[in-house]
XYZ file of C-alpha atoms in Angstrom:
501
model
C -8.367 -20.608 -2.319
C -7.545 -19.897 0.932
C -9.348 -18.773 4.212
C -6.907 -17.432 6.988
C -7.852 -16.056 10.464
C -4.211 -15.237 11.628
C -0.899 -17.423 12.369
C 0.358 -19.420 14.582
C 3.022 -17.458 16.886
C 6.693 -17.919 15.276
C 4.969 -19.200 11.511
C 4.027 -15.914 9.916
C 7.077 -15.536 7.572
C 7.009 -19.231 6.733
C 3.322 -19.420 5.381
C 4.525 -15.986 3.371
C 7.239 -17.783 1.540
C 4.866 -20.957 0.510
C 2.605 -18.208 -1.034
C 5.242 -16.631 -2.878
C 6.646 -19.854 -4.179
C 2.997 -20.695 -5.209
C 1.657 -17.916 -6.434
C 4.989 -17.396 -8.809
C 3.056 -20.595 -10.610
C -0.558 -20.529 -9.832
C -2.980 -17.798 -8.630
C -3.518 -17.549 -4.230
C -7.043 -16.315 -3.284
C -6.629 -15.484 0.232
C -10.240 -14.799 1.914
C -9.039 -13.025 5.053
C -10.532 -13.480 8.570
C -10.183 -11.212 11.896
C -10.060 -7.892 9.651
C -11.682 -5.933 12.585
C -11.403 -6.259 16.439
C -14.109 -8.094 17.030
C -13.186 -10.346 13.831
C -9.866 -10.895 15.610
C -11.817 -11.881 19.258
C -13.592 -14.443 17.944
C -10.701 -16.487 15.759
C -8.776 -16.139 18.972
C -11.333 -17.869 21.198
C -11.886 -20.692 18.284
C -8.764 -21.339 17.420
C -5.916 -19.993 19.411
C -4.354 -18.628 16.338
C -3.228 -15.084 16.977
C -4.780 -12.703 14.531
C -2.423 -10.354 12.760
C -2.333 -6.193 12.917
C -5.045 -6.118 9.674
C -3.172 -3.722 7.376
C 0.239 -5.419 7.856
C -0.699 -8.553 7.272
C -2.940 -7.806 4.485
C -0.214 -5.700 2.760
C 2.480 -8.950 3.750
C -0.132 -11.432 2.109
C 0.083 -8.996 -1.291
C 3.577 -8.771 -1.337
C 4.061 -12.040 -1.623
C 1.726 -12.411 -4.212
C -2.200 -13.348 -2.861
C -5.077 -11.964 -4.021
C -7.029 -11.049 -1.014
C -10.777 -11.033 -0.852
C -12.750 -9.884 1.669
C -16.134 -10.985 0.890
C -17.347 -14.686 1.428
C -20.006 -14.073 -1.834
C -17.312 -13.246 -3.940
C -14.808 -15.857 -2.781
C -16.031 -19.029 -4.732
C -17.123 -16.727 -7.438
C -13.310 -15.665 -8.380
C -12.187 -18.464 -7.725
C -13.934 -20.246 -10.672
C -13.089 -16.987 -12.797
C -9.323 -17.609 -12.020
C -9.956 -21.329 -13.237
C -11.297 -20.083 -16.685
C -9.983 -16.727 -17.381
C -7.096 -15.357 -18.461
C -4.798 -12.814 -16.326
C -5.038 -9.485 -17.418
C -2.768 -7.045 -17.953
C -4.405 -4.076 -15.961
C -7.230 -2.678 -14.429
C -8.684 -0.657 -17.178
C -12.282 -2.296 -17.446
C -15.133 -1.588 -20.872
C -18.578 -2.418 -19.319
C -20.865 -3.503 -22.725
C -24.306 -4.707 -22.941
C -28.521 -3.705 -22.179
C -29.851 -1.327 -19.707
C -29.258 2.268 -18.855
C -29.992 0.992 -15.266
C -27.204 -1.323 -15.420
C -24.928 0.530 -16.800
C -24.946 3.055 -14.338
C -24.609 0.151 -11.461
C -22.261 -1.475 -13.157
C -20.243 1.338 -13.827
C -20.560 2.451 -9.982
C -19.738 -1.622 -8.839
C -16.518 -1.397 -11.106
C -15.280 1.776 -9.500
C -15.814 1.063 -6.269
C -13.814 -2.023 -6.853
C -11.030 -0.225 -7.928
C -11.027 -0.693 -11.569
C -10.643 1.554 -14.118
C -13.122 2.936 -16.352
C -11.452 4.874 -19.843
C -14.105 6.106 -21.990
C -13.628 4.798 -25.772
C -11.801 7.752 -28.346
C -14.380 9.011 -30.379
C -13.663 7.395 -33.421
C -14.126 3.834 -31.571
C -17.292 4.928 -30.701
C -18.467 6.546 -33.869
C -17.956 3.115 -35.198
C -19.856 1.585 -32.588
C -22.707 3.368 -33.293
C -23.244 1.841 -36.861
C -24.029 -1.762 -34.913
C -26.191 0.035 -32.740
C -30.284 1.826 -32.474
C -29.910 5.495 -33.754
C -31.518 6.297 -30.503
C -28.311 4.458 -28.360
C -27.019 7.067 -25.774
C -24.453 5.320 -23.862
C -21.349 4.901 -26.465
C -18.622 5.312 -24.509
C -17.656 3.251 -22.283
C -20.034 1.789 -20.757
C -21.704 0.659 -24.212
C -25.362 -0.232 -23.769
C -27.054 -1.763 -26.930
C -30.279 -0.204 -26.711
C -32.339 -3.182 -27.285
C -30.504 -4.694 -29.740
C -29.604 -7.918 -28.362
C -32.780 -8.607 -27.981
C -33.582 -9.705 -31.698
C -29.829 -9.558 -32.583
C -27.212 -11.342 -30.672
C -24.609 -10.973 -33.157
C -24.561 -7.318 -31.839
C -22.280 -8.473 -28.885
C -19.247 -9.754 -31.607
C -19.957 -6.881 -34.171
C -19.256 -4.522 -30.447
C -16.704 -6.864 -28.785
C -14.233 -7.302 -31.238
C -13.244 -3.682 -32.016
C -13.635 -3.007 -28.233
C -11.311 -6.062 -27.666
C -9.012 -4.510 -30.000
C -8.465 -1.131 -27.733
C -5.508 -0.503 -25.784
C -7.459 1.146 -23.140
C -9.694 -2.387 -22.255
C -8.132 -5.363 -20.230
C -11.338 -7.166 -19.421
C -15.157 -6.927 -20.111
C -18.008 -7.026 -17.960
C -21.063 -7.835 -20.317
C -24.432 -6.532 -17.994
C -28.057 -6.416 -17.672
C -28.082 -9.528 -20.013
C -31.601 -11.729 -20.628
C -30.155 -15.258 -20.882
C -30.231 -14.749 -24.720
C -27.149 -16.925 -25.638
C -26.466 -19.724 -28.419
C -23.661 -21.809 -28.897
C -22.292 -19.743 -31.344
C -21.605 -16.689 -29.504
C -20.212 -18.600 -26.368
C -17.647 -19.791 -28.606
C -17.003 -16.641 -29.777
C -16.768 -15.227 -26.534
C -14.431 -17.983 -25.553
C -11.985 -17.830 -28.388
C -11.466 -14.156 -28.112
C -10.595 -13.835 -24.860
C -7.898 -16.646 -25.090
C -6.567 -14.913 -28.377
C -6.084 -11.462 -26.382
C -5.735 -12.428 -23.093
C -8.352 -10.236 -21.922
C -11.246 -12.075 -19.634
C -14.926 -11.512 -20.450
C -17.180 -11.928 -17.226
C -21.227 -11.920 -18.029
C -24.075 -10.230 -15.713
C -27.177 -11.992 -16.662
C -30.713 -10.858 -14.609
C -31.377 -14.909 -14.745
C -28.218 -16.265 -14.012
C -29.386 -17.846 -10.690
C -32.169 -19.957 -12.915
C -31.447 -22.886 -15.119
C -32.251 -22.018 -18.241
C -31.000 -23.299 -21.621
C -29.354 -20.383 -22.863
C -26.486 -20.813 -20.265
C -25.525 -23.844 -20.871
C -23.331 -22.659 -23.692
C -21.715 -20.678 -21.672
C -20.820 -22.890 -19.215
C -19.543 -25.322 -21.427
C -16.724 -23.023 -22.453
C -15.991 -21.586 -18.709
C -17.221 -18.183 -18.967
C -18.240 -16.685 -15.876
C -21.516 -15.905 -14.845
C -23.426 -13.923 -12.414
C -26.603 -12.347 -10.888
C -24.948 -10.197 -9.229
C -23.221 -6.886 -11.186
C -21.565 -6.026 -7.958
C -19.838 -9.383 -7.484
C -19.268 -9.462 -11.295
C -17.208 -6.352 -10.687
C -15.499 -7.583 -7.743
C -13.944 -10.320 -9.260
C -13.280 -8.901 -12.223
C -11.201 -6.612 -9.593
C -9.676 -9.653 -8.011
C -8.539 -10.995 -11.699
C -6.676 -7.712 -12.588
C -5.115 -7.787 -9.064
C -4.491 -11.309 -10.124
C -1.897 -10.207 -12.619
C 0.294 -7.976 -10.386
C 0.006 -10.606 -7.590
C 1.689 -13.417 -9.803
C 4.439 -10.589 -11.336
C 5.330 -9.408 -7.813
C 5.337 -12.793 -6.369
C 7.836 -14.055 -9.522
C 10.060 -11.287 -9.055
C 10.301 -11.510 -5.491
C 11.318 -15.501 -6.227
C 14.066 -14.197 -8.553
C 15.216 -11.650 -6.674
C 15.862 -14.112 -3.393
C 17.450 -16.579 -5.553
C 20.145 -14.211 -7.297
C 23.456 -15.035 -5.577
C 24.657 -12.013 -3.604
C 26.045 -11.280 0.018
C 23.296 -9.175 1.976
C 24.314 -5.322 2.291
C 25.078 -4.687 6.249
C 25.611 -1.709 8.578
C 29.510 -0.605 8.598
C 31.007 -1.496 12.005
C 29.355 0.654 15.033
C 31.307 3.972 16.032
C 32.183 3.230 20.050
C 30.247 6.097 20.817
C 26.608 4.715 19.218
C 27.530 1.002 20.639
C 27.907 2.615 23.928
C 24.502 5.013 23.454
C 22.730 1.300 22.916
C 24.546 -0.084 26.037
C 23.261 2.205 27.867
C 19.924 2.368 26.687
C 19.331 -1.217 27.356
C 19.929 -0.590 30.806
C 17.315 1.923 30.989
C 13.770 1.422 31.350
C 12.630 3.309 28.397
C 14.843 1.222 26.365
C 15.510 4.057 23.657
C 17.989 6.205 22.375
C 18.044 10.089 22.994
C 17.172 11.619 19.897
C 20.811 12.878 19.379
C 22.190 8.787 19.585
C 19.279 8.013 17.435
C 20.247 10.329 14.709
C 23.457 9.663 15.308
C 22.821 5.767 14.269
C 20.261 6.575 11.985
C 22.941 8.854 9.605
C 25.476 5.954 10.317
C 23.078 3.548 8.417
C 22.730 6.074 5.603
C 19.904 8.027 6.492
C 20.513 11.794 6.149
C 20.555 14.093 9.109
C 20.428 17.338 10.340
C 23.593 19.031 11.874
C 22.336 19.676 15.769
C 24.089 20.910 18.528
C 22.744 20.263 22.306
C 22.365 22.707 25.243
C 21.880 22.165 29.124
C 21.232 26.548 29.500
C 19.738 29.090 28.061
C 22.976 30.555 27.253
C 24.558 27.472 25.438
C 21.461 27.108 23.697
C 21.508 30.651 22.170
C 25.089 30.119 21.725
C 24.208 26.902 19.632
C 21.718 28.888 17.603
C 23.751 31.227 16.707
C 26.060 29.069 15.147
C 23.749 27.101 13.515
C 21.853 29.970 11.825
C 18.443 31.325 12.270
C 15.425 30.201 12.297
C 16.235 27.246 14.383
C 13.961 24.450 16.231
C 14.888 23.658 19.936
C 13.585 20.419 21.525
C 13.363 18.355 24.518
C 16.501 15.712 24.656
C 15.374 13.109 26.649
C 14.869 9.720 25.580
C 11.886 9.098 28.034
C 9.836 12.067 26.541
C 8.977 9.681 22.778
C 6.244 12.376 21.608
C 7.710 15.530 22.168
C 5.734 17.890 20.487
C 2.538 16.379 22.618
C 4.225 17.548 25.868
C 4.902 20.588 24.580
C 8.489 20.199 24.196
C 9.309 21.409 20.681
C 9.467 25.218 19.386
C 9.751 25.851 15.566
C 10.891 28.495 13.735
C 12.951 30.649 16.371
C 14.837 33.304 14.947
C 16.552 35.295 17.415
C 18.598 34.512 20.507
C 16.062 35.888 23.429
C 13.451 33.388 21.471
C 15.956 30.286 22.361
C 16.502 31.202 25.503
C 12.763 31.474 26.237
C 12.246 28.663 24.606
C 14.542 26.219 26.423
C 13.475 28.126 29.780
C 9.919 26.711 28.614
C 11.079 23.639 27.978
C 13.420 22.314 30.692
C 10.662 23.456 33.172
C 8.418 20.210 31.296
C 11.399 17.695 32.211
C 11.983 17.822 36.055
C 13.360 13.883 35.585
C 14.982 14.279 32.052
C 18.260 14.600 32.745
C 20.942 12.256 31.196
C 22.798 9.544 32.966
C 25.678 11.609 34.747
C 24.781 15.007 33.457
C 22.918 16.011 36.417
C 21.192 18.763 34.490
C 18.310 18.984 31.470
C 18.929 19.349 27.688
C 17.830 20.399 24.675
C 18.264 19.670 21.273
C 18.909 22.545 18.627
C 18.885 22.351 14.642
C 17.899 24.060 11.716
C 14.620 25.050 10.672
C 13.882 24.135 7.337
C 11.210 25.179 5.132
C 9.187 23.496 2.303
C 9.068 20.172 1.224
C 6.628 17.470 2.284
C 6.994 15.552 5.857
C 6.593 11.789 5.451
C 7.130 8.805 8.110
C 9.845 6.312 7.699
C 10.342 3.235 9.850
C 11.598 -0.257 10.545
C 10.247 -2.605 13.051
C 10.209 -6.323 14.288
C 6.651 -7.987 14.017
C 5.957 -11.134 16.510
C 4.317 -12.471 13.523
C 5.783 -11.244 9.960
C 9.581 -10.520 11.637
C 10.789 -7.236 10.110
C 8.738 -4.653 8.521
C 9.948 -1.452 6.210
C 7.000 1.462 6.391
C 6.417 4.791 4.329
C 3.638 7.221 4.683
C 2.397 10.790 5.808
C 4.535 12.197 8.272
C 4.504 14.701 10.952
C 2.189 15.069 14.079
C -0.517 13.643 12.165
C 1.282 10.482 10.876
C -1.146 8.236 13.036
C -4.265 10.624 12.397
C -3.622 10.358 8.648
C -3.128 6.375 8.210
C -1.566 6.869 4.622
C 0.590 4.157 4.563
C 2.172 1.258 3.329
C 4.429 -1.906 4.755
C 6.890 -4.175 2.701
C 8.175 -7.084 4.410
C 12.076 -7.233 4.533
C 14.204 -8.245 2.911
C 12.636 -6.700 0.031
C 14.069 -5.729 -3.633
C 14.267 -2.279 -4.551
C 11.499 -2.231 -6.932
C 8.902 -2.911 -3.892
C 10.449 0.361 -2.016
C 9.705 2.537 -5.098
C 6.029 0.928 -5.485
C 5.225 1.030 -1.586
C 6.426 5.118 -1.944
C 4.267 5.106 -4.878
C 1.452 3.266 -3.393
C 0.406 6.092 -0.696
C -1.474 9.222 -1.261
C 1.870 11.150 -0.132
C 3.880 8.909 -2.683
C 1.745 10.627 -5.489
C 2.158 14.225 -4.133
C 5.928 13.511 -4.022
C 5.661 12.113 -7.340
C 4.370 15.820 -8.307
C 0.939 15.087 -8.339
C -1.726 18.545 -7.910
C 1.471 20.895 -9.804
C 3.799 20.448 -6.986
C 7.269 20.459 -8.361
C 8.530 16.413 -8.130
C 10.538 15.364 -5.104
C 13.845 13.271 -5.253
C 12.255 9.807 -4.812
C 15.568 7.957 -5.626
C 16.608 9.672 -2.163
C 13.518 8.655 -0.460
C 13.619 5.086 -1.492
C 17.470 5.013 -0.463
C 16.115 6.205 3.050
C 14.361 3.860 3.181
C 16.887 1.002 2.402
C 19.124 2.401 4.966
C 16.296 2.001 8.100
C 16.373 -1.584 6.124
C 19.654 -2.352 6.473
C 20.135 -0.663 10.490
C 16.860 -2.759 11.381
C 17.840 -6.443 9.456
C 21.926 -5.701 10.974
C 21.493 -4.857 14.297
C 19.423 -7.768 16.650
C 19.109 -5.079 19.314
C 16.816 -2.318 18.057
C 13.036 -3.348 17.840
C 12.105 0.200 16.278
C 14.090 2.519 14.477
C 12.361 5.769 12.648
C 12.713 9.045 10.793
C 9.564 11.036 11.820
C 9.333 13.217 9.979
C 11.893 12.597 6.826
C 11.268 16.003 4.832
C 11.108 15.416 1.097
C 11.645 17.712 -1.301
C 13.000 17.993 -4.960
C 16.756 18.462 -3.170
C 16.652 15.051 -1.391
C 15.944 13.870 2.262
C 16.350 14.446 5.271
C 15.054 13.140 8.899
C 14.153 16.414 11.433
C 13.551 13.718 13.943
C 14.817 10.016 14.955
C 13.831 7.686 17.067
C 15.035 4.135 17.990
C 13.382 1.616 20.720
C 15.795 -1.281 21.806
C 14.474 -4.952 22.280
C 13.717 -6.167 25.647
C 16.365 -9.785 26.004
């Protein structure tokens, strides 16, 4: 059990690895410090340490296989659960025991915890009810005994064990309980969770109290507590507990297969020379043209583009590309081009280019290219449909290289949907971190949208891998957005920021 505030500059990546190698063997509880701003402040003037970005780092820290926690109640608590309990295999939860009251909390404490909550099939529950008060009402998941443990606390092993038995349970929460426990049910309770490998976690009302009736459980490690809401929350933690130690294994196994590292082919003269020059300018980036130009030379796929320094060319351009068209500013000191009002969709006839780059050249008085002496714009196709997501690879002072996938588009930074791998990374954690956003499940066809080509996606995203891990110079190298659709990929913008020496 761990309690971090941040790392020491330069140490990030190596206190990642000893939690990988240790949770491959044991569970890490990570209780994490300087979440917010202000949290971040205050390590800082205590310690030094510098504070890591909060979702990075907390998405770094489950990669490598912690369990993070982010309550100081609940931190001990899980602990002594992971001591006890076994692992289990999901986080489908069945919530059994007294109370309509608790039930309902309970239920709400499990949700908002992130566990899962399948109601029994009806023939599970039709048998449930012959254990059970004619008047029970709550039979399916949560099951709530009516009273009957009260005067009969063989109720909870004539309940359990068929519940135990379902597919659709990986744990129990037993709640709303009156310290009403004997030897032989805490052995019960003890022996069948070690013979399915499914942890049982008890909310008793008295729990905080010494009382007799808990001794038996403690005796045999079963969890207890007061609280239904921290019950929940580890119970969370324990099913997160399972992935952590699979992820961190695999990520051990991976690392240790013998193989030579995929790298970028040799450099075309004309991209070296883009970066050459771009290191020599104060912006430090690449003109979206040399950017996509790198960015399809790492793998990435591209649109075909032609660029224009008049209103002529540009039409010209068009034309040859095919209607509708998008024209932009070219100018690698203008990053966010569609704030400054440099980027016109959807133009489908010539005298709409030429307005359009009349419009736009008048915004860049200073953009003009080393030695051209005159603006430019940038002109490809418009393309319709799909869904717009962010790609990108950076270099983190504290966690070195970092692969990211989200929502796309203008609102990428609006939005937040999004999730960071650490890198080098297998495979299998670019599919899951696609899969992990709430644009990874509309891609994955989620609401009746037809399914996009995620093998494409995640093969993106391998290639910004490979540019950003190959090439020491570039700091930040993106696809913003990469259009995804059930056809494939493709980036309708790049951008790549250089390192300063």
């Amino acid at each position: 059990l761990v309690f971090a505030e941040g790392f020491v500059r330069g140490r990030g990546r190596a206190f990642l690895e000893a939690v990988e190698r240790t949770a491959s063997e044991k569970p890490v509880l990570v209780l994490r410090g300087g979440r917010t701003r202000e949290g971040r402040r205050s390590a800082r003037s205590h310690t030094g340490a510098l504070a890591g970005q909060g979702e990075a780092v907390a998405q770094a820290l489950e990669q490598a296989g912690a369990v993070l926690l982010d309550r100081a109640d609940e931190a001990l608590p899980a602990a002594l659960a992971f001591l006890t309990s076994p692992l289990p295999s999901g986080p489908a939860v069945a919530l059994v025991g007294e109370g309509g009251g608790h039930a309902t909390l309970t239920s709400d404490a499990a949700a908002e915890a992130g566990l899962r909550i399948e109601p029994l099939p009806d023939d599970l529950a039709a048998h449930l009810r012959d254990h059970l008060p004619p008047f029970a009402a709550i039979v399916h998941n949560p099951v709530e005994f009516a009273g009957r443990s009260e005067y009969d606390a063989r109720v909870y092993e004539k309940i359990l064990d068929p519940i135990l038995g379902w597919p659709g349970c990986d744990q129990v929460i037993l709640f709303g309980g009156y310290a009403l426990y004997d030897e032989a049910l805490a052995a019960f309770l003890d022996r069948r969770r070690r013979e399915t490998g499914k942890p049982i976690l008890i909310h008793d009302l008295y729990a905080d109290e010494e009382r007799e009736a808990f001794a038996a459980l403690r005796r045999h490690g079963l969890p207890l507590y007061v609280s239904s809401e921290v019950a929940a929350r580890v119970a969370a933690a324990l099913a997160r507990g399972g992935r952590a130690h699979a992820r961190a294994s695999r990520a051990l196994a991976w690392r240790r297969e013998p193989r030579q590292p995929e790298g970028l082919a040799e450099l075309p003269p004309g991209i070296r020379g883009a970066i050459e020059d771009a290191l020599r300018r104060p912006e430090r980036a690449l003109a979206e043209d040399e950017a996509a130009s790198l960015l399809a030379h790492a793998g990435v796929p591209v649109l075909p583009a032609r660029i224009a320094r008049d209103e002529e060319a540009a039409a010209r351009a068009a034309e040859a590309l095919g209607f509708p068209v998008v024209l932009k500013v070219h100018d690698a000191a203008v990053p966010h081009k569609s704030e400054a009002g440099g980027v016109h969709l959807d133009l489908r006839t010539p005298d709409e280019v030429r307005r359009a780059c009349r419009e736009t050249m008048r915004l860049q008085p200073g953009g003009r290219r080393p030695g051209s002496g005159r603006p430019a714009v940038r002109i490809t196709p418009f393309l319709r449909g799909g869904i717009e997501t962010i790609c990108g690879a950076r270099r983190d002072e504290h966690l070195g290289p970092l692969l990211l996938f989200g929502a796309g588009g203008i609102h990428a930074e609006s939005v937040r949907d999004v999730a960071i791998r650490t890198l080098p990374c297998p495979r299998a954690e670019i599919e899951e971190m696609i899969r992990a956003t709430r644009a990874g499940r509309l891609l994955a066809g989620e609401r009746g949208r037809p399914a996009a080509d995620l093998d494409a996606i995640a093969s993106a995203l391998e290639a910004l891998a490979r540019l950003v891990l190959s090439l020491p110079e570039v700091a930040d190298a993106e696809a913003n957005p990469l259009l995804c659709s059930a056809t494939g990929a493709v980036a309708l913008d790049a951008r790549v920021i250089l390192r300063e020496p």
